[in-house]
Coordinates of C-alpha atoms in Angstrom, one line a residue:
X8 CA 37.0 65.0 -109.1
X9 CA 33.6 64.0 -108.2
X10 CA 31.8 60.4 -107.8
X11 CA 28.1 60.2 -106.9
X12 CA 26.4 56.9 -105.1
X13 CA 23.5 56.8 -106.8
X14 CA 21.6 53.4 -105.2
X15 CA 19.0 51.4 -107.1
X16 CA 15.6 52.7 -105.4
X17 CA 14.1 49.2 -103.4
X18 CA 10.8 48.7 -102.1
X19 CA 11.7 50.2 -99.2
X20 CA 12.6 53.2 -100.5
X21 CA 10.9 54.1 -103.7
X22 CA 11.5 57.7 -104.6
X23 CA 12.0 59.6 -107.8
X24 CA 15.0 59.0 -109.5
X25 CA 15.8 62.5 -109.2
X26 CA 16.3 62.2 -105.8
X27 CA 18.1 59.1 -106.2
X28 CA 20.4 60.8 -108.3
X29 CA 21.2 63.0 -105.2
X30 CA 22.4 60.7 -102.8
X31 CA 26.1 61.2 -103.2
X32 CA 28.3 63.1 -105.6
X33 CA 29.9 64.0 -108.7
X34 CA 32.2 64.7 -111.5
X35 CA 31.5 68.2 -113.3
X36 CA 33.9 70.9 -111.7
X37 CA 36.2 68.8 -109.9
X38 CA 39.8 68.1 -110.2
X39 CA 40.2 64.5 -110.5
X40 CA 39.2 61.7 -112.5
X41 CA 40.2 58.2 -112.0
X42 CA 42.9 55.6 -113.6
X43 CA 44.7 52.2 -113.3
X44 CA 48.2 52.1 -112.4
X45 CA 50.6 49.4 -112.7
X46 CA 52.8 47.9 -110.1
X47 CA 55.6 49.7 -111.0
X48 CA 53.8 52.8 -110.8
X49 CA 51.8 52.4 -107.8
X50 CA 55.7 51.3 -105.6
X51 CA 56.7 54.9 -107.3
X52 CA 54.3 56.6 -104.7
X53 CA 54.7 56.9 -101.2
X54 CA 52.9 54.5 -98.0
X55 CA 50.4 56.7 -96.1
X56 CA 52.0 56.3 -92.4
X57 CA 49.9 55.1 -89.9
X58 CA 49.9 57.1 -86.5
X59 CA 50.8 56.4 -83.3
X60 CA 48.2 53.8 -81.4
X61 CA 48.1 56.2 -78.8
X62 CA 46.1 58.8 -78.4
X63 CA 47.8 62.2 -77.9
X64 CA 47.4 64.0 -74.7
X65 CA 46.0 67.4 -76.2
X66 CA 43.6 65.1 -78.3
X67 CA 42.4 62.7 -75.2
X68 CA 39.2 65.5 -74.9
X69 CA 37.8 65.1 -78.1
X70 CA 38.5 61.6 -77.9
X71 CA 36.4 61.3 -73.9
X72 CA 33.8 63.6 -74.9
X73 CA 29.9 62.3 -74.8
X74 CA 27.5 62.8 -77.0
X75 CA 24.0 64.1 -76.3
X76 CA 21.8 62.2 -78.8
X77 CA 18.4 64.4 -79.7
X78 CA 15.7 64.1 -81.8
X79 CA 16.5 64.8 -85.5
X80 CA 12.9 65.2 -86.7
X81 CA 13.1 62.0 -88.9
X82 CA 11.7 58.8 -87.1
X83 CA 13.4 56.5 -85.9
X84 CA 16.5 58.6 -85.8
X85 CA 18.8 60.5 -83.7
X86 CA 21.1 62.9 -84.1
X87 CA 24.1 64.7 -82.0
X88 CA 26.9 67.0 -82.7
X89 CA 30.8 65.7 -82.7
X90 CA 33.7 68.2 -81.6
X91 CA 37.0 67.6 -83.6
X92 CA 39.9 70.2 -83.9
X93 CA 40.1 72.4 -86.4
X94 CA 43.8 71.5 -87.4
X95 CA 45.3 68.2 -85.5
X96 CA 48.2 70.1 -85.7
X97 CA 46.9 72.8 -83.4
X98 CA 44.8 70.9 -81.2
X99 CA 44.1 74.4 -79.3
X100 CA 43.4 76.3 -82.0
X101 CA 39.4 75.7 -82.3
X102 CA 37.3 73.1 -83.1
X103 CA 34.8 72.1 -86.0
X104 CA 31.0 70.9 -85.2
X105 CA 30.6 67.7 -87.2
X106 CA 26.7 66.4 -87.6
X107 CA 26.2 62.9 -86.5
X108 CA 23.3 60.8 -87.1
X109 CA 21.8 57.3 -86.0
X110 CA 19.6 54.6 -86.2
X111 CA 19.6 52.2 -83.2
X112 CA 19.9 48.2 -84.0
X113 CA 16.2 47.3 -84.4
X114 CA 16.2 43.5 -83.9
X115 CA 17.4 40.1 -82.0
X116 CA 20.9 38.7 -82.1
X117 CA 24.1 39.8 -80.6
X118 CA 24.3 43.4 -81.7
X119 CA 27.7 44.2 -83.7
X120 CA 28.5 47.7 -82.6
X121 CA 28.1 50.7 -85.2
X122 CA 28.3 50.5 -88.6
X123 CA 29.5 54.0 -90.3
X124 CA 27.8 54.7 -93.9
X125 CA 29.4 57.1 -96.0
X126 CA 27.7 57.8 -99.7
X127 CA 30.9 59.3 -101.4
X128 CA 31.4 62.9 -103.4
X129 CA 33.5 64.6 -101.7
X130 CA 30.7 66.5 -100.3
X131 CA 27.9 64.1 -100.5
X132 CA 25.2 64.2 -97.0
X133 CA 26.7 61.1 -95.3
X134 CA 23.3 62.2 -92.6
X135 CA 21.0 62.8 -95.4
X136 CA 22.4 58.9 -96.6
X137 CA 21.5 57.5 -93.6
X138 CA 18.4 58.7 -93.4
X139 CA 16.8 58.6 -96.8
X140 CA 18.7 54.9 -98.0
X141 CA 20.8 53.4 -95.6
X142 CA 18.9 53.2 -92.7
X143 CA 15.7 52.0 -93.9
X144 CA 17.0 50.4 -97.0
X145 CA 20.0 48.2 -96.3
X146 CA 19.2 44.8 -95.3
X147 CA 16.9 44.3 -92.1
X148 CA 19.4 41.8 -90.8
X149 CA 22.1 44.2 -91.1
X150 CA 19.8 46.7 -89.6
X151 CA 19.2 44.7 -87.0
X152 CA 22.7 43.7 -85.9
X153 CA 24.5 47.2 -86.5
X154 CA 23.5 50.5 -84.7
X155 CA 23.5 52.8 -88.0
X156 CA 25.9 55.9 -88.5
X157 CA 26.7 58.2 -90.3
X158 CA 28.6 62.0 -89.9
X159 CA 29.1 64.7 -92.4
X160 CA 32.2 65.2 -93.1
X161 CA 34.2 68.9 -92.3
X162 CA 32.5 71.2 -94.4
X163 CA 29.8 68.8 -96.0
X164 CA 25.9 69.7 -95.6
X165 CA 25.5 69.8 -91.8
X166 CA 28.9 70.3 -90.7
X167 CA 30.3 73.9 -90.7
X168 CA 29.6 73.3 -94.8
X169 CA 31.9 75.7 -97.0
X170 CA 30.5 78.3 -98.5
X171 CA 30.9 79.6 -102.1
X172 CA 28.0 80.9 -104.5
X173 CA 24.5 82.0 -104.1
X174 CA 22.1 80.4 -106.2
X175 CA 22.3 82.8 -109.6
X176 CA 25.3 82.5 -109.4
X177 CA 25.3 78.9 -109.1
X178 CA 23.3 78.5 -112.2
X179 CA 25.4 81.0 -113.9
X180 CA 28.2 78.7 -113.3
X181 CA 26.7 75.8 -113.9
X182 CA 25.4 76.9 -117.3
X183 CA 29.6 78.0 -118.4
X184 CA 30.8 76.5 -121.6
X185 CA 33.0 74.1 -120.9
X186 CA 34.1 73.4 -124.4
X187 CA 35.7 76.8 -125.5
X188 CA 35.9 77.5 -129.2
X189 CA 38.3 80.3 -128.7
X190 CA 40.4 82.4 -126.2
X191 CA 37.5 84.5 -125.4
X192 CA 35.6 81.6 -124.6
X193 CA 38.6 80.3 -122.6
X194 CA 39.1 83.4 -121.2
X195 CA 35.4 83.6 -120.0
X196 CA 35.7 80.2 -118.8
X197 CA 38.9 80.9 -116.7
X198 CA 37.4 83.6 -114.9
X199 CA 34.2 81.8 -113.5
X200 CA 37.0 79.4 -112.0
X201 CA 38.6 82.0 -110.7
X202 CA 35.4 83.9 -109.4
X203 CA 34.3 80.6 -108.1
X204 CA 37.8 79.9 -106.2
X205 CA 37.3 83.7 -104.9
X206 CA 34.1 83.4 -103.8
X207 CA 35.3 80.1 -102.0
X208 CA 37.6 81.9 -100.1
X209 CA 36.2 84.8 -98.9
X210 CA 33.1 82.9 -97.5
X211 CA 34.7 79.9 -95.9
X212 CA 38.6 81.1 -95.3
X213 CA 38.7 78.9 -92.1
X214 CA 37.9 75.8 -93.1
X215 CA 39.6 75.6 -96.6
X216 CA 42.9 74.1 -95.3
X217 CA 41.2 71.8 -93.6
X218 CA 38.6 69.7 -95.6
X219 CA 41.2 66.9 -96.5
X220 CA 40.7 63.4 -96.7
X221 CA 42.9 62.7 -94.1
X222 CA 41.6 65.1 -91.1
X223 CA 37.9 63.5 -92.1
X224 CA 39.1 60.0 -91.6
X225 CA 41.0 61.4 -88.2
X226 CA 37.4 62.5 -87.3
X227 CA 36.3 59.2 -87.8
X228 CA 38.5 57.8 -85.2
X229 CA 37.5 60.2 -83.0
X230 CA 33.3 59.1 -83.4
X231 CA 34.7 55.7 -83.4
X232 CA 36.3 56.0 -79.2
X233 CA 33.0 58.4 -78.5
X234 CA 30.9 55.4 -79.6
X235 CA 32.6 52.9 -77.7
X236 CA 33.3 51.0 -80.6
X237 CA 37.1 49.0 -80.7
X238 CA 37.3 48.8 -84.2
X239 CA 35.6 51.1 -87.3
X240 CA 33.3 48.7 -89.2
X241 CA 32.5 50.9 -92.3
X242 CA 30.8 50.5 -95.6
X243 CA 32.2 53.7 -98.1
X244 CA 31.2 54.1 -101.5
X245 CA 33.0 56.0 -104.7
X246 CA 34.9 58.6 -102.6
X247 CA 33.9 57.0 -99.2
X248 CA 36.5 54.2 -100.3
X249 CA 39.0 57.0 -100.0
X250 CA 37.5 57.9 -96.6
X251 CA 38.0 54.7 -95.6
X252 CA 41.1 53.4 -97.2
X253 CA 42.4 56.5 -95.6
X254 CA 41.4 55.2 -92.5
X255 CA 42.6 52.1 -92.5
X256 CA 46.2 53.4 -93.5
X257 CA 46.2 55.8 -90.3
X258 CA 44.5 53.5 -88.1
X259 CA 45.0 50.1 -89.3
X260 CA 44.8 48.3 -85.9
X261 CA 41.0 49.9 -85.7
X262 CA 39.7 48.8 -88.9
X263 CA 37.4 47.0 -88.5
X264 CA 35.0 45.2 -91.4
X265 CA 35.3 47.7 -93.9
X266 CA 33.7 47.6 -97.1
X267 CA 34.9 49.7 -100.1
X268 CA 32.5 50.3 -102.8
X269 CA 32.8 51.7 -106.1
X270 CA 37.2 51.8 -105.3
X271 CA 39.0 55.1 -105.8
X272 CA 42.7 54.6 -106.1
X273 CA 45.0 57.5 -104.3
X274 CA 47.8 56.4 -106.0
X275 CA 47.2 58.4 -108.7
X276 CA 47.8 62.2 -110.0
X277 CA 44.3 64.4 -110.4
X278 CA 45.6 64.7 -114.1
X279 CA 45.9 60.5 -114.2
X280 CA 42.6 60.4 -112.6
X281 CA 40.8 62.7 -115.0
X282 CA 41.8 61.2 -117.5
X283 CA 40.6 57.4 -116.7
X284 CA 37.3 58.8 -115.1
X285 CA 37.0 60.3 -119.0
X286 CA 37.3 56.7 -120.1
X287 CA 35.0 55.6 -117.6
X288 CA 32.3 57.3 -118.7
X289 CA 33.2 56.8 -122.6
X290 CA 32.6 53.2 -121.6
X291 CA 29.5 53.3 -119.9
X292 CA 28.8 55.5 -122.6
X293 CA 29.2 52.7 -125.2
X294 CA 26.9 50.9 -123.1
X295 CA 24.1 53.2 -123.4
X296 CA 24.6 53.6 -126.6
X297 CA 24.4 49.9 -127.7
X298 CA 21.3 49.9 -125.3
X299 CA 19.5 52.9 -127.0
X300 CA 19.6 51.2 -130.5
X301 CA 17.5 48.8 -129.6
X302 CA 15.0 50.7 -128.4
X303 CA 12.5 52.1 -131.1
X304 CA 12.5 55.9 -129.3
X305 CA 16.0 56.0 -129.4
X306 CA 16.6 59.4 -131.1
X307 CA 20.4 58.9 -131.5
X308 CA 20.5 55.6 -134.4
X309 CA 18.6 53.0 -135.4
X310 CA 18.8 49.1 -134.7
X311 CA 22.9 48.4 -136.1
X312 CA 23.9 51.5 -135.3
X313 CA 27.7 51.6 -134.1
X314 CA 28.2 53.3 -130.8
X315 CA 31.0 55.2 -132.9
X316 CA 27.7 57.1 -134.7
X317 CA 25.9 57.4 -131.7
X318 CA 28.0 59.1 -130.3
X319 CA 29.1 61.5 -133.5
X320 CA 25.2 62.2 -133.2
X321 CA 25.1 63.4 -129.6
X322 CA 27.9 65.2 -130.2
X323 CA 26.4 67.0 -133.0
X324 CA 23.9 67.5 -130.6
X325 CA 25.4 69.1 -128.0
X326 CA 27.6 71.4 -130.8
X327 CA 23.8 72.4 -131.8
X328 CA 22.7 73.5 -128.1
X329 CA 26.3 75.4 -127.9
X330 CA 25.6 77.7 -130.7
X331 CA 21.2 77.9 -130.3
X332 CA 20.3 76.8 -126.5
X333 CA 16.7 75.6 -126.7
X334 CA 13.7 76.2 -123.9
X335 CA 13.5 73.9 -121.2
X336 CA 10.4 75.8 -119.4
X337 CA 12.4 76.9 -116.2
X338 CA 10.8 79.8 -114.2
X339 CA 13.7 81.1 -113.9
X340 CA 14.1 81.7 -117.4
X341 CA 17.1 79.0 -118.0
X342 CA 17.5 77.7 -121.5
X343 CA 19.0 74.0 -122.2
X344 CA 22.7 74.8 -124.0
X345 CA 25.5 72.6 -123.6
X346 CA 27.1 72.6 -120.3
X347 CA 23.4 71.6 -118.9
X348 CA 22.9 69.1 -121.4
X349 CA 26.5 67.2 -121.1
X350 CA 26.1 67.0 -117.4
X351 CA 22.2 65.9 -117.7
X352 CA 23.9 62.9 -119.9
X353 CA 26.1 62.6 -117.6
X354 CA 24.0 61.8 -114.4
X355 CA 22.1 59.1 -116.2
X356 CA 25.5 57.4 -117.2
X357 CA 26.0 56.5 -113.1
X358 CA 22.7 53.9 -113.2
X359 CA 21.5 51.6 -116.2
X360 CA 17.8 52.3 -114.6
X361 CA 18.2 56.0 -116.2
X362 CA 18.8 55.1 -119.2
X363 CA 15.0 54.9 -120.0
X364 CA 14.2 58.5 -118.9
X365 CA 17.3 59.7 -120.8
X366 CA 16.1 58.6 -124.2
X367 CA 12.9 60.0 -123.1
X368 CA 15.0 63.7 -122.6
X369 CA 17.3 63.1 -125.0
X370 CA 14.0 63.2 -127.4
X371 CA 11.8 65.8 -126.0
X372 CA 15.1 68.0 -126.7
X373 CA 16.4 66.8 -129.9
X374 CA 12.8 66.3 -131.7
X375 CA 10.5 68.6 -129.6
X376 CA 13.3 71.4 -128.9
X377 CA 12.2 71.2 -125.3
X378 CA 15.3 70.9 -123.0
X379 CA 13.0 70.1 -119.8
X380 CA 14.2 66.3 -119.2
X381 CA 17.4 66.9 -119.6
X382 CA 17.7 70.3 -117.0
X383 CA 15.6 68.2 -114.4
X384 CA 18.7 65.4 -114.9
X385 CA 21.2 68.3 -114.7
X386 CA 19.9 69.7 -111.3
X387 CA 19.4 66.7 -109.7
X388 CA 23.3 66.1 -110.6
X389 CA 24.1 69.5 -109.0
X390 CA 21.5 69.3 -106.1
X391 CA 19.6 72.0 -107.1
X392 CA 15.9 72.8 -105.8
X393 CA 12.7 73.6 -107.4
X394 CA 13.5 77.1 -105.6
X395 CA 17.0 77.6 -107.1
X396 CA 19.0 76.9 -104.3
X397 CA 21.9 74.4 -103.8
X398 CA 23.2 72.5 -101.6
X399 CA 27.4 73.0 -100.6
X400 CA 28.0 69.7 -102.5
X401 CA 30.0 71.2 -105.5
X402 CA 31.2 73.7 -103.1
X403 CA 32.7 70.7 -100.4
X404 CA 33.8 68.8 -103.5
X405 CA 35.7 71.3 -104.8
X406 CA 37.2 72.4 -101.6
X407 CA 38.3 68.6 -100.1
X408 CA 39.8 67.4 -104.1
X409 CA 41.9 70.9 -104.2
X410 CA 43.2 70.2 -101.4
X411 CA 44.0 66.7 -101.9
X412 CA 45.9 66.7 -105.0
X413 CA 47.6 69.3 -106.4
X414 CA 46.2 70.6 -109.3
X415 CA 46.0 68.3 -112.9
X416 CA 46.7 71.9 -115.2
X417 CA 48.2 74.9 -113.6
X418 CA 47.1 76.5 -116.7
X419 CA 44.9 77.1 -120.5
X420 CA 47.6 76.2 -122.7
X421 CA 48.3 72.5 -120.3
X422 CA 45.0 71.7 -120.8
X423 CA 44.8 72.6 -124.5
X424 CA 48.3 70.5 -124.7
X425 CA 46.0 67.6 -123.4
X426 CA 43.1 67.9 -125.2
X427 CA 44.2 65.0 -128.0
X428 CA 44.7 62.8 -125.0
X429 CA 41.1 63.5 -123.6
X430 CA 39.3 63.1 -126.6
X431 CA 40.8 60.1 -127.7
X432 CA 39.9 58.9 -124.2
X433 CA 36.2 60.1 -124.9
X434 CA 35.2 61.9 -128.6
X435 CA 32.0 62.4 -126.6
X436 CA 33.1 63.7 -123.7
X437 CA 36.3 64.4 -123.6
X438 CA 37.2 68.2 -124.3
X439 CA 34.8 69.3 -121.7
X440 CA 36.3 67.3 -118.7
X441 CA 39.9 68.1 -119.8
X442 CA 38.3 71.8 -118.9
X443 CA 36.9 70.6 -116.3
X444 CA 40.1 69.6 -114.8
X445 CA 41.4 73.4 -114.9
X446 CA 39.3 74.8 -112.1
X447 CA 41.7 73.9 -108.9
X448 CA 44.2 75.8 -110.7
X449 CA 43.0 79.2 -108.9
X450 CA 42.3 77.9 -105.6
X451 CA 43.0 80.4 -103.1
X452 CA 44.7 77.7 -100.4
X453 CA 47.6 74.9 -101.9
X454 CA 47.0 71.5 -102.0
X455 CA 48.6 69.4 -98.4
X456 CA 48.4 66.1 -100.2
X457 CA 50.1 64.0 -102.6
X458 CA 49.4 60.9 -104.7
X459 CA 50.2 58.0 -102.4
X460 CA 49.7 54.2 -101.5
X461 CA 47.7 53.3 -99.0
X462 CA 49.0 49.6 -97.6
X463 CA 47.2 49.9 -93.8
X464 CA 49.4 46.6 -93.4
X465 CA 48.2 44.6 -90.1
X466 CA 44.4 45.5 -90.8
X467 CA 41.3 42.9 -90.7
X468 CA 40.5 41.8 -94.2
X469 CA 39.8 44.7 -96.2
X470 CA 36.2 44.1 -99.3
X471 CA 37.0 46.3 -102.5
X472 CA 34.2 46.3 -104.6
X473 CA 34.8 46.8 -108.4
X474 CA 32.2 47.2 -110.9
X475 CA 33.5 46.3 -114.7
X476 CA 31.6 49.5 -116.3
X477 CA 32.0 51.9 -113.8
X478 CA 32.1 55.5 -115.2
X479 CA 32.7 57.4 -112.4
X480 CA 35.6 55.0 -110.3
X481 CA 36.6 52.8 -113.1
X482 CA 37.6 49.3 -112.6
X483 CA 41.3 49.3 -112.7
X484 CA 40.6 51.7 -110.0
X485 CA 39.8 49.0 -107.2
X486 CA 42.1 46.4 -108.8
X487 CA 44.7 49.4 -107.8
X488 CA 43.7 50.1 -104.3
X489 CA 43.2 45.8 -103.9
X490 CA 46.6 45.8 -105.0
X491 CA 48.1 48.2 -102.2
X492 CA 46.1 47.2 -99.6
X493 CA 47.7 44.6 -98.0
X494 CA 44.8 42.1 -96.5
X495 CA 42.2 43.1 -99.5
X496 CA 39.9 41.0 -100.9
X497 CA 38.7 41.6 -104.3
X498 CA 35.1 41.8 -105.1
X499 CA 33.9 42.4 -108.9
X500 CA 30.4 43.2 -109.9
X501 CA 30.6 42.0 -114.0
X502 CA 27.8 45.3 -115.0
X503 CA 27.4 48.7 -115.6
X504 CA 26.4 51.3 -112.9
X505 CA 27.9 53.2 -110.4
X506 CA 29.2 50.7 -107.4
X507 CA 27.5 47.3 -106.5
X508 CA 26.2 46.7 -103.0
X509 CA 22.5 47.0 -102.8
X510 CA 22.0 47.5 -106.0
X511 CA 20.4 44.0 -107.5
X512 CA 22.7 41.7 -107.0
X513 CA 22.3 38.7 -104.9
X514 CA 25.5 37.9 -105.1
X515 CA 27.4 40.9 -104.6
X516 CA 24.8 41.6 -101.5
X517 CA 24.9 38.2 -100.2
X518 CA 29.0 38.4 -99.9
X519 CA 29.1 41.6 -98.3
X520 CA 26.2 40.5 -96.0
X521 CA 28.5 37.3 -95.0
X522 CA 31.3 39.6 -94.3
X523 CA 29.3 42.1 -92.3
X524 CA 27.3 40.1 -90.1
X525 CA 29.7 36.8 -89.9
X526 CA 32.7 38.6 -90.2
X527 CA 33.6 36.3 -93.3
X528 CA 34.7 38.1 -96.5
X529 CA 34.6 37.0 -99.7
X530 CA 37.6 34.8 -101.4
X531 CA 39.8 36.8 -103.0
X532 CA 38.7 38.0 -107.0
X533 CA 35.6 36.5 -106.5
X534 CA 33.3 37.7 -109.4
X535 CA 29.5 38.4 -109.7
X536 CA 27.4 39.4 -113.0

């Protein structure tokens, strides 16, 4: 699956929200998609074991290496390169070069250590994070206390980054109906999976089978000893609460104050998860809609409009661009059809302040047939540059979810089997991320995980941040992972949005603040709006 941190530009760092929209990651080709689980459900699944306390002899190198901390050409900055094994397995059998970046404590008080950022994905730039957000725009007194960190994960952006498609045949792929009308259309639509998985395969065979969750958070451990740090004090969003949950289950004598944000819950099958990530977004969905009505340029209903209608209208729309893609003035001669469109909807559904400059696309397309707006939301989704290129975040993405769940369809006819399921879950949405779900199907390495608990019993008190109208991790997501984790403390942001922290609410900040800096966490189900 994918999940994008998408933080609320501050003063501090006011940029477009295009780039805003690339701080983390996504949902379009992945093989997940969030859901809540009962009790019953969640006790079904196996505890992550935690490992030994010790450190293994044939890891004690990695573990008593030094860093040498350069320049990274960003001031205020530095930046050094981590060693970790290849396979923890085969300690002997070759390492992987993991990109590590920081910001030193910048003011008075007892400093607190490190404090590790992670934006989410899989396959967001936990570097590029740091240093276009976190470490200028978190709070100055958490600045000031906590040397800032941050480290791409295996085969994300800086580190050893998997490799799959140029970018033609990025935007080829990008621009594949996802909604197939017909067994050609599905046929055509199972192949660029396929192509994609090959493509994978044969550019980064030695680091597919091991991108997993699990070997990132061993990494972790492993920059925790390097930077003389006892405990990992963390703050993960969207899939960086997996990261650190992860963590905590492994190592749960060395975590630290960790804060979870925007809650993922790994008790749950890729095919559960796509499925509740589809209602996630069908909510926030509702919420745009009923937002858009009100509005005088909204080109999808009038004032009273149900979101019901809204929705049959965008659909409508989208069926439109399927058959007769319209001109979006891209040099590179790509037209706005359906696949662009959806995901272009999609991006602005992860931040309430997009919402504006979606009705703005959403009109220029549906009234002035020029698909411009909505491409520019598209490629900031899929990270792509004014020059056509991409970064590896779909490529990572792809790579760590395949490996960490086995696949939610092995096949067409499972997914068309579903498709009532989907669409009831979104009528917007919902045929094109039951598709969606079909691409880890043909990867060319099996999945090493399973749905599990993770319990990380004996760890310090444990912040899960759930925001009501997530579409990307939806609520019963971190009411799940509170659930399982046995010294979690509930937060809940009442809202819409992708995650909470540092996004506009004092009192979602204010509590995490407490908990960082005073080592205080919040009570237990405490609620903000």
């Amino acid at each position: 699956m994918h999940t994008r941190r998408t933080p609320r530009p501050t003063k501090v760092t006011a940029r477009a929200l295009a780039t805003a929209l690339t701080a983390a990651a996504l949902l379009l080709t992945a093989c997940s998609a969030g859901g809540s689980m009962t009790a019953t459900s969640e006790a079904a699944q196996p505890a992550l074991a935690p490992l030994p306390s010790s450190t293994p002899p044939a890891l004690a190198p990695y573990y008593g290496q030094k860093l040498a901390w350069r320049d990274c050409g960003v001031e205020g900055f530095q930046c050094a390169t981590l060693k970790a094994p290849l396979d923890y397995a085969k300690p002997d059998a070759g390492d992987v070069r993991l990109a590590v970046a920081r910001k030193k404590a910048t003011g008075k008080g007892r400093p607190l250590g490190s404090l590790l950022v992670n934006p989410g994905g899989p396959g967001g730039s936990a570097v590029g994070y740091l240093q276009q957000f976190a470490g200028i725009g978190y709070p100055a007194e958490v600045r000031a206390r906590y040397d800032m960190v941050s480290m791409d994960p295996r085969g994300v952006a800086r580190s050893e980054p998997v490799e799959c498609l140029d970018g033609r045949q990025m935007d080829a792929y990008t621009q594949t109906d996802t909604t197939p009308d017909d067994r050609k259309e599905t046929d055509a639509l199972v192949e660029r999976y396929k192509k994609f998985a090959e493509r994978c395969g044969a550019r980064s065979s030695r680091l597919l089978r091991h991108v997993s969750t699990v070997e990132a958070a061993r990494d972790m451990d492993i920059l925790r000893a390097v930077l003389g740090d006892r405990k990992l004090n963390y703050v993960g969003a969207s899939y960086g609460t997996l990261l650190g949950a992860t963590y905590a289950g492994l190592f749960p004598g060395r975590a630290g104050r960790l804060v979870l944000d925007g809650a993922m819950d790994p008790s749950l099958s890729a095919r559960q998860l796509n499925l509740e990530q589809t209602r996630g977004f069908e909510t926030a969905f509702q919420a745009f809609a009923k937002d858009c009505v009100r509005h005088a340029d909204c080109p999808l209903g009038g004032k009273g409009t149900p979101p019901a209608q809204v929705g049959d209208h965008l659909a409508a729309f989208f069926r439109k661009l399927d058959a007769h893609p319209v001109p979006a003035g891209d040099t590179d001669g790509r037209r706005l059809g359906e696949a662009l469109a959806t995901t272009g909807v999609i991006a602005a559904m992860y931040d309430e302040a997009a919402w504006t400059r979606l009705r703005e696309a959403l009109t220029s397309a549906m009234k002035n047939n020029d698909g411009a707006g909505l491409l520019a939301l598209s490629d900031s989704y899929y990270e792509r540059d004014g020059d056509g290129q991409y970064t590896n975040l779909m490529f990572a993405n792809a790579a760590v979810n395949c490996l960490d769940l086995p696949p939610a369809f092995d096949n067409p006819e499972q997914v068309e089997k579903e498709l009532p399921a989907f669409e009831k879950a979104s009528p917007v949405f919902g045929k094109g991320l039951a598709w969606t779900s079909l691409n880890c199907a043909y990867w060319p390495v099996r999945a090493t995980g399973e749905p599990h608990r993770i319990e990380a019993e004996g760890a310090d008190p444990i912040v899960v941040v759930g925001t009501t109208r997530d579409p990307a991790t939806p609520y019963p997501w971190a009411k799940s992972l509170a659930h399982q984790l046995s010294s979690a403390r509930l937060l809940t942001y009442a809202g819409d949005g992708h995650t909470a922290y540092g996004r506009g609410s004092a009192c979602i900040d204010s509590a995490i603040n407490a908990y960082l800096l005073e080592g205080t966490p919040p009570a237990n189900g405490k609620r903000c709006s």
